C-alpha cells in the first residue's frame, strides 16, 4: 500500500450549470411518441394534463444544453458533486492491467441517483403552481427520492407503492413517511383503477402507475411524476457524466469503456450521454456497455417496436426495445431493473450499435457485488451489481489481452435496503430466473398494433 | 434561495496526518484504570492478552500528536475527508440568528464514525501478527465497522451480537456477513460465558463482551476489539474534529458551541477533543454540550466513581460517571447510547466543568430528527438525534437572546437501519422511559468497593 489517490472530489462550484441534451445530436429522424388512440405523433397537449410545460419543454428540447435552474443546483449541493473513486483494491484482486474508476451516487440522502431528477421535477411543478405530486414506486428508490424532493420544495407527495413491496419492504415506506409523504398500498380503494384490480392484492407497477395517473388527471393541483424512461428524466441525470468527465481529467485518464446498469435507462444515460455525445461528434471512440438482468433482458432480447409505457395501456406509445407492456418480470432483487421497456434515446443508441447490451444472471451479479464490497468497502445495490459484473468481464478481458483498459463504472446506489437479498445469496438460496423463448413469443404476440419505428 | 454554499469539501490530501491526544493537556493528576483483583493501577501487562502493544502504547501515550500509519490513511480515503455542511434550511425553519454547521460521518460504508477506529485497530493487530479480531455488538454499528475493516486488512472477524438485536435487526448481521465476518447470536454455546448465561436468551452487551473477551484471551492469534470508551478509540476519532476545523476555516466561522451525542464517548471525543485542547491551552472559549438519553443519563445523573467496563466485572475498573456496571438501560432505539459508563477522559472534562451534559427524552429527539430530515434531507440515526435536539435548544436560546451563535453539530451516522423507530415515532407509539430516583439508589448500592477517584 502506498500514497495512492483513490477519491476525486470536486468543489461545490463545479456542479454543472447545464444538463446535456442528446436529442439534437442523435443520428436519423426523430421518433416521437404516439397518441395511444390516434397512433399519430403525440404533442404537448397529450401531456399537459399530468406534466408542467417546463418539463414538456425539456422533453422535446432542440437545444444541446439546458440550463439547470439555480434553486435546483442549490439543492444538488446537499450531495453533489458526488465522488469518483479509483478501484485500486478491486484491480489488484482481479489481477488486471485495467484501471477501474467508479462514480458513486449512493451518497445522496435517499441513497441513489434518483433525486437528481426528483428535485428538478419538483421544482418545475412548484414553479407551475402545482401543490402535489403523485407517483408510483416498486421497491421504493424513486418514491423516496420524490418524497425528499417534495419535502425540500414544499410540495405534498403521494406515492402508490406496489402491494408486495409495501408488505415486504416497510422501511422504504417509513423513509418516505419520515420525509412527509403519504404512501398508499396499491391496489388501493382510493382510485377506480385500484378498486378494479382489487383481486390482484400483490399489485404491480402497472396498476400503481394507473392509480397515480388517474389521481393526477383528476386534480388540477396535482401532477404526475415519473422516475425514468422519458427524455427529461435522462436529461436531469447528465450531471453525473459531466462531473465524471471533470474527475477523470483530475485523474489524468480517459475511459475506454463506460459501464452501467439499465432498468428504464436514466442511470445509464446520466453517466454515459455526455460521453456518447463526444462519440456522436467524432471526438472520441469510447465504448458503452449496458448491463441488464437475464430475467428481464429488454435490450438484449426485446423487440424494437412502439409499445405502451404502462401495463394497462394508458400512456403514449414509445419507440423502444420491449418485452411487451404487460410482461411481469420474475421477482429478482434488482427491483429497479424490472421494466418491460427502456428509454427511447438509449434504445436508439443500442439499435445504432453505439451502446452494447449484456444480460447477467442474478447469482453472478451478487458474486461480483460481494467481491466489490470486500475490496472497496461500499455495499452496492442489486441494480449496479449488474454493472459491476460487466466491469469484471471487461477487466478480465483486458488481462487476457494484456492491455491497459480504462473502465468507468456507474455505481448508482447502495444496498442498505437490500440486505435480505445478500442474505439469500450468501445462504445459497438465490434463484437465477431467465427469460425463455416461450416468454419472447408470448411477448411478441401481445404487442399493440402500431406503425414500425422509422 | 440564492447561491449559498452549503457543503465544504476538503481534498484527500487534507486527511489529518496525526491524531490529537488530549492526555498530556488534561488538568490534574492522571487517573489510571485499576486491576480488578488488586485494585492497583493497571499496567500494560493487564492488557497484552487481548490488545496489541501498538494500541496499548496509544492508550497511554504522553505525546500530544500520534502519527496515523500510512496504510490507515490510505483506507480513510474511501470516505474521508467527510463533508461539513451549513444547515441553512434548518436555520430558516428555526427562525434563529444562529449559524448551524454539521459534520457528517454517515457517508462511510457502514454508515457511521465507527470505522475511523475500526481500521486503526485492525491495522495495529495485523502488524502484530494477529489473524482474527473478536468483538461484541449491540445494534450492529460497531460490528459492521469492524467487519469492514477486517475485510480490508485481511483479518478474520468474529462478532458476538446481542441476541435480541440478532433477532430484530437481521440486516446489520447480513451486512457484517457480506463483509465476510462470522456472527454469533449471544449468548452462544461457543463459550463458557455464553453457556453459563443460556437462560438469558435475549442476551446483553455485558454477556456478549464476556464471550468476546473469553475467546480473545484463550487464543494467541485472536485479539479483542472495543468500539468506544477507551483512550485509543477516542484518539482515532479525532480526525473528525481536525477536518471540521479546516472546514470551519473555509466557511470563515469559528464555533461558539460544539454539540454531540454520547454513548461511550468516542463520537463526541472525535469532534470535540481538538477544540477542547484549544480551550485547555487558553486559545479559545468554546462551549461543549454532550447529549445523552434520559433513559441512560450517565453524565447528568451518574456517580463519578471507579467501576467495571463490563457487566460481569472482568475488565479493569475505569474512573467515570456510571449508572452501575450491571445497569440494563431501557430498550430505547438509540442503541449506541445504551452504556452504563463513559470515556474516562470525557468524564474528567465533565467533572471539570468544560463539557456540559444534557439528557433528552426519546420522543423529543425524534421530533428534532424528523425536522432535520425534512429541512436538510439527511435522515439521522437515533443517536445523533439527541445532538440535534441539543442544537435546536441552542438555536432557540440564540433567538431569544438575539445573538449570533455559531453551532457545530456532530452528525455521526444515518438512520437507514433505524426506520422501525421512525415508524413508531410517526405512529405515536414511541415511549419515553426515564431513569428514576430508585434506579439511581439501586445503582449506587451496586457499585464495587474501590478507591475514590483522585
Short mmCIF file of N, CA and C in Angstrom, two decimals, chain A residues 1-7 9-12 70-71 74-75 77-82 85 89 102 109 148 151-152 171 173-175 177-180 370 373-379 414 416-417 419-420 422-423 426, chain B residues 1-7 9-12 70-71 74-75 77-82 85 89 102 109 148 151-152 171 173-175 177-180 370 373-379 414 416-417 419-420 422-423 426:
data_model
loop_
_atom_site.label_atom_id
_atom_site.label_comp_id
_atom_site.label_asym_id
_atom_site.label_seq_id
_atom_site.Cartn_x
_atom_site.Cartn_y
_atom_site.Cartn_z
N UNK A 1 0.84 -1.20 0.00
CA UNK A 1 0.00 0.00 0.00
C UNK A 1 0.88 1.26 0.00
N UNK A 2 0.47 2.24 -0.72
CA UNK A 2 1.25 3.46 -0.80
C UNK A 2 0.31 4.66 -0.82
N UNK A 3 0.88 5.83 -1.06
CA UNK A 3 0.06 7.04 -1.00
C UNK A 3 -0.66 7.25 -2.33
N UNK A 4 -1.59 6.37 -2.63
CA UNK A 4 -2.28 6.41 -3.91
C UNK A 4 -3.59 7.18 -3.76
N UNK A 5 -3.87 8.02 -4.74
CA UNK A 5 -5.15 8.71 -4.68
C UNK A 5 -6.26 7.74 -5.05
N UNK A 6 -7.33 7.71 -4.28
CA UNK A 6 -8.44 6.82 -4.62
C UNK A 6 -9.75 7.57 -4.79
N UNK A 7 -9.84 8.80 -4.26
CA UNK A 7 -11.10 9.52 -4.38
C UNK A 7 -10.86 10.89 -4.98
N UNK A 9 -12.53 14.43 -5.53
CA UNK A 9 -13.66 15.26 -5.09
C UNK A 9 -13.61 16.60 -5.81
N UNK A 10 -14.76 17.06 -6.23
CA UNK A 10 -14.89 18.38 -6.85
C UNK A 10 -15.51 19.33 -5.84
N UNK A 11 -15.13 20.60 -5.89
CA UNK A 11 -15.83 21.58 -5.04
C UNK A 11 -17.24 21.83 -5.55
N UNK A 12 -18.06 22.34 -4.65
CA UNK A 12 -19.44 22.69 -4.95
C UNK A 12 -19.57 23.56 -6.21
N UNK A 70 -31.30 27.66 -10.84
CA UNK A 70 -30.46 27.90 -9.68
C UNK A 70 -30.98 27.20 -8.42
N UNK A 71 -32.32 27.21 -8.14
CA UNK A 71 -32.78 26.52 -6.93
C UNK A 71 -32.56 25.01 -6.97
N UNK A 74 -28.97 24.56 -6.11
CA UNK A 74 -28.85 24.81 -4.67
C UNK A 74 -29.10 23.52 -3.87
N UNK A 75 -30.12 22.78 -4.26
CA UNK A 75 -30.42 21.52 -3.55
C UNK A 75 -29.41 20.43 -3.93
N UNK A 77 -26.48 20.73 -4.06
CA UNK A 77 -25.31 20.91 -3.20
C UNK A 77 -25.37 20.05 -1.95
N UNK A 78 -26.55 19.52 -1.62
CA UNK A 78 -26.64 18.67 -0.43
C UNK A 78 -25.89 17.34 -0.64
N UNK A 79 -25.72 16.91 -1.88
CA UNK A 79 -24.96 15.67 -2.10
C UNK A 79 -24.05 15.70 -3.34
N UNK A 80 -24.10 16.78 -4.10
CA UNK A 80 -23.27 16.88 -5.30
C UNK A 80 -22.15 17.90 -5.09
N UNK A 81 -21.07 17.86 -5.85
CA UNK A 81 -20.68 16.78 -6.75
C UNK A 81 -20.48 15.47 -5.98
N UNK A 82 -20.86 14.38 -6.61
CA UNK A 82 -20.66 13.07 -6.00
C UNK A 82 -19.21 12.61 -6.27
N UNK A 85 -14.18 7.40 -7.62
CA UNK A 85 -13.13 6.61 -6.98
C UNK A 85 -12.33 5.83 -8.01
N UNK A 89 -8.04 -1.49 -5.15
CA UNK A 89 -8.09 -2.80 -4.48
C UNK A 89 -8.75 -3.84 -5.37
N UNK A 102 -14.96 4.37 -10.47
CA UNK A 102 -16.42 4.33 -10.31
C UNK A 102 -16.96 5.63 -9.77
N UNK A 109 -29.13 11.57 -0.04
CA UNK A 109 -29.92 11.14 1.13
C UNK A 109 -30.80 9.92 0.89
N UNK A 148 -38.39 13.07 -0.72
CA UNK A 148 -37.38 14.02 -0.24
C UNK A 148 -37.46 15.33 -1.02
N UNK A 151 -40.44 17.36 -0.04
CA UNK A 151 -40.23 17.94 1.28
C UNK A 151 -39.40 19.21 1.17
N UNK A 152 -38.34 19.18 0.38
CA UNK A 152 -37.45 20.34 0.26
C UNK A 152 -38.09 21.47 -0.53
N UNK A 171 -39.43 -0.52 5.36
CA UNK A 171 -38.51 0.56 5.71
C UNK A 171 -38.43 1.65 4.66
N UNK A 173 -41.00 2.47 2.89
CA UNK A 173 -42.22 3.23 3.17
C UNK A 173 -41.99 4.19 4.34
N UNK A 174 -41.36 3.70 5.41
CA UNK A 174 -41.11 4.56 6.56
C UNK A 174 -40.25 5.76 6.17
N UNK A 175 -39.28 5.53 5.29
CA UNK A 175 -38.40 6.62 4.85
C UNK A 175 -39.22 7.70 4.13
N UNK A 177 -42.37 8.33 4.54
CA UNK A 177 -43.21 8.99 5.54
C UNK A 177 -42.39 9.93 6.41
N UNK A 178 -41.15 9.56 6.71
CA UNK A 178 -40.29 10.46 7.50
C UNK A 178 -40.10 11.78 6.76
N UNK A 179 -40.07 11.72 5.42
CA UNK A 179 -39.95 12.95 4.62
C UNK A 179 -41.32 13.59 4.37
N UNK A 180 -42.36 13.05 4.98
CA UNK A 180 -43.66 13.71 4.93
C UNK A 180 -44.61 13.22 3.86
N UNK A 370 -20.42 -8.81 -3.91
CA UNK A 370 -19.74 -9.17 -2.65
C UNK A 370 -18.23 -8.97 -2.80
N UNK A 373 -17.70 -5.29 -2.47
CA UNK A 373 -17.84 -4.83 -1.08
C UNK A 373 -16.62 -5.17 -0.25
N UNK A 374 -16.07 -6.35 -0.47
CA UNK A 374 -14.93 -6.77 0.35
C UNK A 374 -13.65 -6.07 -0.05
N UNK A 375 -13.56 -5.57 -1.30
CA UNK A 375 -12.37 -4.85 -1.74
C UNK A 375 -12.52 -3.34 -1.59
N UNK A 376 -13.70 -2.82 -1.93
CA UNK A 376 -13.89 -1.37 -1.99
C UNK A 376 -14.74 -0.82 -0.86
N UNK A 377 -15.22 -1.71 0.02
CA UNK A 377 -15.95 -1.35 1.24
C UNK A 377 -17.42 -0.97 1.00
N UNK A 378 -17.71 -0.29 -0.09
CA UNK A 378 -19.10 0.11 -0.33
C UNK A 378 -19.94 -1.12 -0.72
N UNK A 379 -21.12 -1.24 -0.10
CA UNK A 379 -22.03 -2.34 -0.38
C UNK A 379 -22.99 -1.90 -1.48
N UNK A 414 -26.45 2.44 -3.01
CA UNK A 414 -26.01 1.47 -2.01
C UNK A 414 -27.09 0.43 -1.75
N UNK A 416 -28.23 -0.72 1.28
CA UNK A 416 -28.67 -0.76 2.69
C UNK A 416 -30.08 -1.32 2.86
N UNK A 417 -30.89 -1.22 1.81
CA UNK A 417 -32.25 -1.70 1.93
C UNK A 417 -32.44 -3.04 1.19
N UNK A 419 -30.50 -5.94 2.04
CA UNK A 419 -29.66 -6.95 2.69
C UNK A 419 -30.31 -8.31 2.76
N UNK A 420 -31.63 -8.37 2.61
CA UNK A 420 -32.24 -9.70 2.57
C UNK A 420 -31.80 -10.43 1.31
N UNK A 422 -28.76 -10.04 -0.12
CA UNK A 422 -27.40 -10.53 0.18
C UNK A 422 -27.49 -11.79 1.04
N UNK A 423 -28.39 -11.76 2.02
CA UNK A 423 -28.62 -12.91 2.88
C UNK A 423 -28.93 -14.15 2.05
N UNK A 426 -25.74 -15.22 0.09
CA UNK A 426 -24.71 -15.85 0.93
C UNK A 426 -25.18 -17.20 1.45
N UNK B 1 -34.14 31.55 -2.22
CA UNK B 1 -32.93 30.74 -2.36
C UNK B 1 -31.91 31.46 -3.23
N UNK B 2 -30.66 31.33 -2.88
CA UNK B 2 -29.62 32.02 -3.62
C UNK B 2 -28.41 31.10 -3.72
N UNK B 3 -27.33 31.66 -4.23
CA UNK B 3 -26.15 30.84 -4.45
C UNK B 3 -25.34 30.72 -3.16
N UNK B 4 -25.89 30.04 -2.20
CA UNK B 4 -25.26 29.92 -0.88
C UNK B 4 -24.46 28.63 -0.82
N UNK B 5 -23.28 28.73 -0.26
CA UNK B 5 -22.51 27.50 -0.08
C UNK B 5 -23.10 26.70 1.09
N UNK B 6 -23.31 25.41 0.89
CA UNK B 6 -23.85 24.60 1.98
C UNK B 6 -22.94 23.44 2.34
N UNK B 7 -22.01 23.07 1.43
CA UNK B 7 -21.16 21.92 1.74
C UNK B 7 -19.70 22.32 1.56
N UNK B 9 -16.04 20.82 1.21
CA UNK B 9 -15.32 19.56 0.97
C UNK B 9 -13.83 19.83 0.97
N UNK B 10 -13.10 18.93 1.58
CA UNK B 10 -11.64 19.01 1.59
C UNK B 10 -11.10 17.96 0.62
N UNK B 11 -9.97 18.24 -0.03
CA UNK B 11 -9.35 17.21 -0.86
C UNK B 11 -8.75 16.11 0.03
N UNK B 12 -8.55 14.95 -0.60
CA UNK B 12 -7.93 13.81 0.06
C UNK B 12 -6.62 14.16 0.78
N UNK B 70 0.43 5.19 7.57
CA UNK B 70 0.06 5.45 6.18
C UNK B 70 -1.02 4.50 5.65
N UNK B 71 -0.93 3.18 5.95
CA UNK B 71 -1.99 2.29 5.43
C UNK B 71 -3.38 2.60 6.01
N UNK B 74 -4.58 5.53 4.05
CA UNK B 74 -4.94 5.02 2.73
C UNK B 74 -6.40 4.55 2.71
N UNK B 75 -6.79 3.83 3.76
CA UNK B 75 -8.17 3.34 3.81
C UNK B 75 -9.14 4.47 4.18
N UNK B 77 -9.18 7.17 2.97
CA UNK B 77 -9.53 7.87 1.72
C UNK B 77 -10.82 7.35 1.09
N UNK B 78 -11.26 6.16 1.51
CA UNK B 78 -12.50 5.63 0.94
C UNK B 78 -13.71 6.47 1.35
N UNK B 79 -13.62 7.19 2.48
CA UNK B 79 -14.76 8.04 2.87
C UNK B 79 -14.35 9.37 3.49
N UNK B 80 -13.07 9.60 3.70
CA UNK B 80 -12.60 10.83 4.30
C UNK B 80 -11.90 11.68 3.24
N UNK B 81 -11.77 12.99 3.45
CA UNK B 81 -12.43 13.78 4.48
C UNK B 81 -13.94 13.72 4.32
N UNK B 82 -14.62 13.70 5.44
CA UNK B 82 -16.08 13.71 5.40
C UNK B 82 -16.56 15.16 5.24
N UNK B 85 -21.37 20.59 6.50
CA UNK B 85 -22.48 21.32 5.89
C UNK B 85 -22.88 22.54 6.72
N UNK B 89 -31.23 25.64 5.72
CA UNK B 89 -32.67 25.41 5.73
C UNK B 89 -33.18 25.24 7.15
N UNK B 102 -22.89 21.24 10.40
CA UNK B 102 -22.81 19.86 10.87
C UNK B 102 -21.77 19.06 10.09
N UNK B 109 -18.78 3.63 4.57
CA UNK B 109 -19.54 2.45 4.10
C UNK B 109 -20.45 1.83 5.16
N UNK B 148 -15.99 -4.58 8.19
CA UNK B 148 -15.44 -3.92 7.01
C UNK B 148 -13.93 -3.75 7.13
N UNK B 151 -12.10 -6.98 6.69
CA UNK B 151 -12.14 -7.37 5.28
C UNK B 151 -11.04 -6.64 4.50
N UNK B 152 -10.89 -5.35 4.75
CA UNK B 152 -9.90 -4.56 4.01
C UNK B 152 -8.47 -4.88 4.45
N UNK B 171 -30.61 -7.25 9.30
CA UNK B 171 -29.90 -6.61 8.20
C UNK B 171 -28.50 -6.17 8.58
N UNK B 173 -26.71 -7.80 10.70
CA UNK B 173 -25.99 -9.07 10.65
C UNK B 173 -25.60 -9.41 9.20
N UNK B 174 -26.56 -9.28 8.28
CA UNK B 174 -26.28 -9.57 6.87
C UNK B 174 -25.14 -8.70 6.36
N UNK B 175 -25.12 -7.43 6.78
CA UNK B 175 -24.07 -6.52 6.34
C UNK B 175 -22.70 -7.04 6.80
N UNK B 177 -21.90 -10.08 7.47
CA UNK B 177 -21.60 -11.30 6.72
C UNK B 177 -21.18 -10.99 5.28
N UNK B 178 -21.80 -9.96 4.70
CA UNK B 178 -21.40 -9.57 3.34
C UNK B 178 -19.93 -9.17 3.32
N UNK B 179 -19.46 -8.57 4.42
CA UNK B 179 -18.03 -8.21 4.51
C UNK B 179 -17.18 -9.38 5.00
N UNK B 180 -17.78 -10.55 5.14
CA UNK B 180 -17.00 -11.75 5.43
C UNK B 180 -16.89 -12.13 6.89
N UNK B 370 -36.82 14.33 12.71
CA UNK B 370 -37.74 14.45 11.57
C UNK B 370 -37.68 15.87 11.00
N UNK B 373 -34.54 15.99 8.98
CA UNK B 373 -34.65 15.26 7.71
C UNK B 373 -35.46 16.05 6.69
N UNK B 374 -36.52 16.71 7.14
CA UNK B 374 -37.38 17.44 6.18
C UNK B 374 -36.73 18.73 5.71
N UNK B 375 -35.80 19.29 6.48
CA UNK B 375 -35.11 20.51 6.06
C UNK B 375 -33.78 20.23 5.38
N UNK B 376 -33.02 19.27 5.90
CA UNK B 376 -31.65 19.04 5.44
C UNK B 376 -31.51 17.76 4.61
N UNK B 377 -32.60 17.00 4.47
CA UNK B 377 -32.68 15.80 3.61
C UNK B 377 -32.05 14.55 4.24
N UNK B 378 -30.96 14.69 4.96
CA UNK B 378 -30.32 13.51 5.56
C UNK B 378 -31.18 12.99 6.71
N UNK B 379 -31.39 11.67 6.74
CA UNK B 379 -32.17 11.03 7.79
C UNK B 379 -31.21 10.59 8.90
N UNK B 414 -26.22 7.82 9.72
CA UNK B 414 -27.55 7.86 9.12
C UNK B 414 -28.47 6.84 9.78
N UNK B 416 -30.57 4.61 8.23
CA UNK B 416 -31.14 3.63 7.28
C UNK B 416 -31.52 2.31 7.93
N UNK B 417 -30.91 2.00 9.06
CA UNK B 417 -31.23 0.74 9.72
C UNK B 417 -32.11 0.95 10.94
N UNK B 419 -35.34 2.53 10.69
CA UNK B 419 -36.62 3.07 10.24
C UNK B 419 -37.80 2.55 11.02
N UNK B 420 -37.64 1.40 11.68
CA UNK B 420 -38.75 0.95 12.53
C UNK B 420 -38.95 1.92 13.69
N UNK B 422 -38.41 5.24 13.46
CA UNK B 422 -39.14 6.37 12.88
C UNK B 422 -40.62 6.03 12.74
N UNK B 423 -40.86 4.78 12.28
CA UNK B 423 -42.23 4.29 12.16
C UNK B 423 -43.00 4.43 13.47
N UNK B 426 -43.57 8.23 14.25
CA UNK B 426 -44.61 8.84 13.41
C UNK B 426 -45.99 8.26 13.73
#
